[in-house]
Amino acid sequence: MKTYSSGILQYIPFFYVIWSDDLLSPSEVSVVKHAIEQDGSLNDSDIKTLSNWLAKDKPPSFDIIKHWKQLISNSETKLIESETYPLTSFSQKMVCHYCEACPFNENLKHIEINLGIQPNHYNHLFDVAVVHQKTSDYYRADRLDALLTGKYSLEINSFRKELTNPIFNWEIERDKEQFRGKVLRQVQFLAEKGYGAMAYPEGYGGNGNMELYASIFENLMFVDGSLTIKFGVQFGLFGGSIQKLGTKKHHDQYLTDTGKAKLLGCFAMTETGHGSNVRGIKTTATYEKETDSIVIATPGKNDNKEYIGNALHSTMASVFAQLIVNGKNEGVHAILVPLRTEAHELMPGVSIVDNGYKLGLNGVDNGKIWFNNVRVPRENLLNKYGDILEDGTYTSDIKNPNKRFFTMLGTLVGGRICVARAGLGGAKMALTIAVKHALQRRQFNDSIKIQEDLLMDYPSHQLRLTPAVAKAYVYHITLDHMMKVYSDESVTDKRKIETQVAGLKSVITWFANDTIQECREACGGKGYLLENRFADLKADVDIFTTFEGDNNVLLQLAAKGVLSDFKAEFNSAGFMAVLKLLGSQLSDKLGTINPIYTNKVDKEHLYNPKFHKHAFNYRTRRLTYTLAMRIRDYIKKGIPSYQAFLKVQSHLLTLGKAYSIELAYNTFVDFTETIEDEKYRSLFSQMGTLYALHEIRQDASWYLEQGYLGSSKSKAIRQRVERLCTELRPHIEVLVDGYGIPRHCLTAPIAL
């Protein structure tokens, strides 16, 4: 067998790994060349040999590479993955086997660091014993959790300790009455601890902290979906409607008891015949001047309130209805309507029927409600945006009915953020269970090793889970930011945040459902068992795609928000003005689409946030421009604007999604730049890169159609996504632990 000098020997494991990786780029060659040139232990002959082996146009022959492998195998050196520089240490030990002198080489360390070579890149290449490390301790989960929880770390950790109370123990629940009773007791327990009123003003038991409330809402998903939703209905929807749509008299009378769960309420907006179209609801609220009261009525067969959470436990409802004053319909308003007496008997004229068993969330008491001319005092009108004066006349500071309607709904955007947070919590739970299972479950090997391989060490398994793990971080940071903006009372016009949240709620709840399903499949038959939580997660999170706004409807709302320069009733001149603006903004983007750019495949370019931002921004602007062109052409032909929008619905959905993905990425990048610790900033940057490349790869067909990507660049992006998943493999358990799910909430046996 040919022998080499100790100088060359120490580089052989590196060269073997490099040439086994088809991603050898000019920048990687440059790193190795620099290390060789700086290595004082090499003589001229060594340098010449090593340099020849780096020639991409004349790579080492198969026989040479085979010889390298034999040298590595015959050294009987153990690869210890837990060492700080495992490949450098391995090379040193291999040299010790063949030579007397074998000092640690700092230049090899330089290569290992700068090429980002991880043990799981190459441990399968060597016929040597591998001392596996399930996960690296380079990053700390508590530091990641602290970055996610931010300024509320102490409060959130304190809340998580409350969840150790036996009342929150997870059990398989199949009787809805028992389940509902348990969830009600949990909600009352949290109310007693002050968590229900958290988002209310100080005078009513809270501290006005909507951001912390949203974080707690997500953490409740680690216990149970039904608890999360009932908590949200009681304190967020019912209490939130009183807080946001009512005035001081309502706050004084109802808000404190609502926060303490002494007054149980529901949010009666949806009807059997009208879900997403709130403006079209049929329930009426007619003012009677003679009795100075408002009469609530369900006029027709499908006009009853439907799917109302907390309906069977509530004593009051915020009823959304068409307010009719002096014969004029003033639009949708909310009125507080008592449902039951103190003895929990239905009030006269009120009928409530249980919705029965559902696909999921059976701990929530959903019901149908009918009103047969139920009379309530005029003061029960939640009158922040519209009021009935003592003389029986209607008044509002917002004269435009459309603006008034959307202003009212805009105050409830926080509910959509919380639904997205809940979906994200479900996805985090599923990912944590699936990853921990994959770090224990072994299956298959190469027939040489005695021990089978961990599921998490398979590249295909990494590709199934790792992008989702990174996306959960991106969406967490994004939703945190959205709630911060929404909670800023100095921002009075909520239309922009409403547009942003509409799209994000859709993208994130779909992501949550897809992720939970992927995690279930990744755990095989074990994932199908109720005890391992996926069944309930799937069933509970499924509805998140349609309540608080159907996702397909919300994406169109987001897309129309992108087209906000257009008026409600479009005209040709308006279109031309906006098209001119969009055209000028696109000109510089279009100018960069050339053969060199579309086929640029080096790592520095593909990992650069400027490329990601450019790609996402180009897609959003291109879709906006072409959508506007289509609508303009339809209107020029005399087609009404409503019909024009119907003809471009699929285009609207595509734009809404593209806009939301760009928004999430930009928000995450902005946050990443604020991380002071360089080590963790680098990790977040890596996750942002994976998010961006994975999203671009998923929409590769569009980018290829537009000529934005060439085939070689598309392939390179796919390879880089796989490479990033491999690079994050040593840290995957720390990443899911960084979600901060309390150990006592991780009850799935396969995650223990």
PDB file of N, CA, C and O in Angstrom, residues 512-541:
ATOM      1  N   ALA A 512     -49.202  24.789  10.018  1.00  0.00           N
ATOM      2  CA  ALA A 512     -49.389  23.981  11.225  1.00  0.00           C
ATOM      3  C   ALA A 512     -50.032  22.640  10.887  1.00  0.00           C
ATOM      4  O   ALA A 512     -49.585  21.584  11.357  1.00  0.00           O
ATOM      5  N   ASN A 513     -51.072  22.661  10.071  1.00  0.00           N
ATOM      6  CA  ASN A 513     -51.744  21.414   9.704  1.00  0.00           C
ATOM      7  C   ASN A 513     -50.836  20.496   8.902  1.00  0.00           C
ATOM      8  O   ASN A 513     -50.779  19.289   9.150  1.00  0.00           O
ATOM      9  N   ASP A 514     -50.119  21.065   7.936  1.00  0.00           N
ATOM     10  CA  ASP A 514     -49.198  20.250   7.130  1.00  0.00           C
ATOM     11  C   ASP A 514     -48.088  19.657   7.998  1.00  0.00           C
ATOM     12  O   ASP A 514     -47.695  18.497   7.823  1.00  0.00           O
ATOM     13  N   THR A 515     -47.607  20.437   8.932  1.00  0.00           N
ATOM     14  CA  THR A 515     -46.506  19.989   9.791  1.00  0.00           C
ATOM     15  C   THR A 515     -46.951  18.863  10.717  1.00  0.00           C
ATOM     16  O   THR A 515     -46.235  17.866  10.891  1.00  0.00           O
ATOM     17  N   ILE A 516     -48.116  19.024  11.319  1.00  0.00           N
ATOM     18  CA  ILE A 516     -48.620  17.975  12.223  1.00  0.00           C
ATOM     19  C   ILE A 516     -48.799  16.665  11.468  1.00  0.00           C
ATOM     20  O   ILE A 516     -48.448  15.591  11.970  1.00  0.00           O
ATOM     21  N   GLN A 517     -49.323  16.739  10.254  1.00  0.00           N
ATOM     22  CA  GLN A 517     -49.500  15.524   9.454  1.00  0.00           C
ATOM     23  C   GLN A 517     -48.147  14.891   9.117  1.00  0.00           C
ATOM     24  O   GLN A 517     -47.982  13.668   9.213  1.00  0.00           O
ATOM     25  N   GLU A 518     -47.184  15.713   8.728  1.00  0.00           N
ATOM     26  CA  GLU A 518     -45.856  15.191   8.395  1.00  0.00           C
ATOM     27  C   GLU A 518     -45.217  14.542   9.612  1.00  0.00           C
ATOM     28  O   GLU A 518     -44.582  13.479   9.519  1.00  0.00           O
ATOM     29  N   CYS A 519     -45.379  15.160  10.765  1.00  0.00           N
ATOM     30  CA  CYS A 519     -44.814  14.610  12.004  1.00  0.00           C
ATOM     31  C   CYS A 519     -45.481  13.283  12.362  1.00  0.00           C
ATOM     32  O   CYS A 519     -44.820  12.346  12.829  1.00  0.00           O
ATOM     33  N   ARG A 520     -46.790  13.215  12.177  1.00  0.00           N
ATOM     34  CA  ARG A 520     -47.504  11.961  12.449  1.00  0.00           C
ATOM     35  C   ARG A 520     -46.935  10.841  11.577  1.00  0.00           C
ATOM     36  O   ARG A 520     -46.611   9.745  12.055  1.00  0.00           O
ATOM     37  N   GLU A 521     -46.776  11.111  10.297  1.00  0.00           N
ATOM     38  CA  GLU A 521     -46.253  10.105   9.379  1.00  0.00           C
ATOM     39  C   GLU A 521     -44.806   9.756   9.727  1.00  0.00           C
ATOM     40  O   GLU A 521     -44.386   8.598   9.598  1.00  0.00           O
ATOM     41  N   ALA A 522     -44.049  10.755  10.158  1.00  0.00           N
ATOM     42  CA  ALA A 522     -42.640  10.528  10.492  1.00  0.00           C
ATOM     43  C   ALA A 522     -42.483   9.610  11.699  1.00  0.00           C
ATOM     44  O   ALA A 522     -41.402   9.065  11.932  1.00  0.00           O
ATOM     45  N   CYS A 523     -43.550   9.442  12.470  1.00  0.00           N
ATOM     46  CA  CYS A 523     -43.509   8.557  13.643  1.00  0.00           C
ATOM     47  C   CYS A 523     -44.190   7.218  13.378  1.00  0.00           C
ATOM     48  O   CYS A 523     -44.358   6.414  14.303  1.00  0.00           O
ATOM     49  N   GLY A 524     -44.584   6.991  12.138  1.00  0.00           N
ATOM     50  CA  GLY A 524     -45.161   5.697  11.776  1.00  0.00           C
ATOM     51  C   GLY A 524     -46.379   5.326  12.593  1.00  0.00           C
ATOM     52  O   GLY A 524     -47.201   6.170  12.953  1.00  0.00           O
ATOM     53  N   GLY A 525     -46.491   4.048  12.913  1.00  0.00           N
ATOM     54  CA  GLY A 525     -47.638   3.558  13.678  1.00  0.00           C
ATOM     55  C   GLY A 525     -47.724   4.153  15.068  1.00  0.00           C
ATOM     56  O   GLY A 525     -48.818   4.346  15.608  1.00  0.00           O
ATOM     57  N   LYS A 526     -46.578   4.454  15.660  1.00  0.00           N
ATOM     58  CA  LYS A 526     -46.581   5.069  16.988  1.00  0.00           C
ATOM     59  C   LYS A 526     -47.292   6.422  16.962  1.00  0.00           C
ATOM     60  O   LYS A 526     -47.950   6.819  17.919  1.00  0.00           O
ATOM     61  N   GLY A 527     -47.140   7.122  15.858  1.00  0.00           N
ATOM     62  CA  GLY A 527     -47.781   8.415  15.735  1.00  0.00           C
ATOM     63  C   GLY A 527     -49.287   8.327  15.620  1.00  0.00           C
ATOM     64  O   GLY A 527     -49.994   9.328  15.790  1.00  0.00           O
ATOM     65  N   TYR A 528     -49.786   7.131  15.349  1.00  0.00           N
ATOM     66  CA  TYR A 528     -51.234   6.923  15.179  1.00  0.00           C
ATOM     67  C   TYR A 528     -51.927   6.650  16.510  1.00  0.00           C
ATOM     68  O   TYR A 528     -53.151   6.639  16.588  1.00  0.00           O
ATOM     69  N   LEU A 529     -51.148   6.415  17.556  1.00  0.00           N
ATOM     70  CA  LEU A 529     -51.726   6.145  18.872  1.00  0.00           C
ATOM     71  C   LEU A 529     -52.173   7.439  19.536  1.00  0.00           C
ATOM     72  O   LEU A 529     -51.465   8.449  19.500  1.00  0.00           O
ATOM     73  N   LEU A 530     -53.318   7.414  20.177  1.00  0.00           N
ATOM     74  CA  LEU A 530     -53.839   8.603  20.849  1.00  0.00           C
ATOM     75  C   LEU A 530     -52.867   9.137  21.893  1.00  0.00           C
ATOM     76  O   LEU A 530     -52.711  10.348  22.057  1.00  0.00           O
ATOM     77  N   GLU A 531     -52.197   8.237  22.599  1.00  0.00           N
ATOM     78  CA  GLU A 531     -51.319   8.660  23.692  1.00  0.00           C
ATOM     79  C   GLU A 531     -50.167   9.543  23.226  1.00  0.00           C
ATOM     80  O   GLU A 531     -49.602  10.303  24.007  1.00  0.00           O
ATOM     81  N   ASN A 532     -49.845   9.465  21.938  1.00  0.00           N
ATOM     82  CA  ASN A 532     -48.722  10.246  21.423  1.00  0.00           C
ATOM     83  C   ASN A 532     -49.136  11.595  20.844  1.00  0.00           C
ATOM     84  O   ASN A 532     -48.331  12.266  20.187  1.00  0.00           O
ATOM     85  N   ARG A 533     -50.371  11.963  21.053  1.00  0.00           N
ATOM     86  CA  ARG A 533     -50.872  13.334  20.916  1.00  0.00           C
ATOM     87  C   ARG A 533     -51.185  13.801  19.492  1.00  0.00           C
ATOM     88  O   ARG A 533     -51.870  14.816  19.318  1.00  0.00           O
ATOM     89  N   PHE A 534     -50.660  13.153  18.467  1.00  0.00           N
ATOM     90  CA  PHE A 534     -50.881  13.656  17.114  1.00  0.00           C
ATOM     91  C   PHE A 534     -52.359  13.651  16.721  1.00  0.00           C
ATOM     92  O   PHE A 534     -52.814  14.551  16.000  1.00  0.00           O
ATOM     93  N   ALA A 535     -53.094  12.654  17.168  1.00  0.00           N
ATOM     94  CA  ALA A 535     -54.512  12.566  16.805  1.00  0.00           C
ATOM     95  C   ALA A 535     -55.268  13.806  17.268  1.00  0.00           C
ATOM     96  O   ALA A 535     -56.015  14.431  16.497  1.00  0.00           O
ATOM     97  N   ASP A 536     -55.069  14.187  18.522  1.00  0.00           N
ATOM     98  CA  ASP A 536     -55.745  15.373  19.045  1.00  0.00           C
ATOM     99  C   ASP A 536     -55.206  16.649  18.407  1.00  0.00           C
ATOM    100  O   ASP A 536     -55.967  17.583  18.135  1.00  0.00           O
ATOM    101  N   LEU A 537     -53.898  16.707  18.187  1.00  0.00           N
ATOM    102  CA  LEU A 537     -53.326  17.890  17.547  1.00  0.00           C
ATOM    103  C   LEU A 537     -53.907  18.081  16.151  1.00  0.00           C
ATOM    104  O   LEU A 537     -54.285  19.195  15.756  1.00  0.00           O
ATOM    105  N   LYS A 538     -53.981  16.992  15.400  1.00  0.00           N
ATOM    106  CA  LYS A 538     -54.547  17.080  14.052  1.00  0.00           C
ATOM    107  C   LYS A 538     -55.999  17.520  14.089  1.00  0.00           C
ATOM    108  O   LYS A 538     -56.426  18.407  13.339  1.00  0.00           O
ATOM    109  N   ALA A 539     -56.770  16.884  14.956  1.00  0.00           N
ATOM    110  CA  ALA A 539     -58.205  17.167  15.021  1.00  0.00           C
ATOM    111  C   ALA A 539     -58.475  18.588  15.522  1.00  0.00           C
ATOM    112  O   ALA A 539     -59.386  19.266  15.035  1.00  0.00           O
ATOM    113  N   ASP A 540     -57.689  19.041  16.485  1.00  0.00           N
ATOM    114  CA  ASP A 540     -57.920  20.362  17.077  1.00  0.00           C
ATOM    115  C   ASP A 540     -57.474  21.496  16.159  1.00  0.00           C
ATOM    116  O   ASP A 540     -58.165  22.510  16.022  1.00  0.00           O
ATOM    117  N   VAL A 541     -56.323  21.339  15.533  1.00  0.00           N
ATOM    118  CA  VAL A 541     -55.754  22.426  14.734  1.00  0.00           C
ATOM    119  C   VAL A 541     -56.411  22.526  13.361  1.00  0.00           C
ATOM    120  O   VAL A 541     -56.375  23.577  12.720  1.00  0.00           O
TER     121      VAL A 541
END
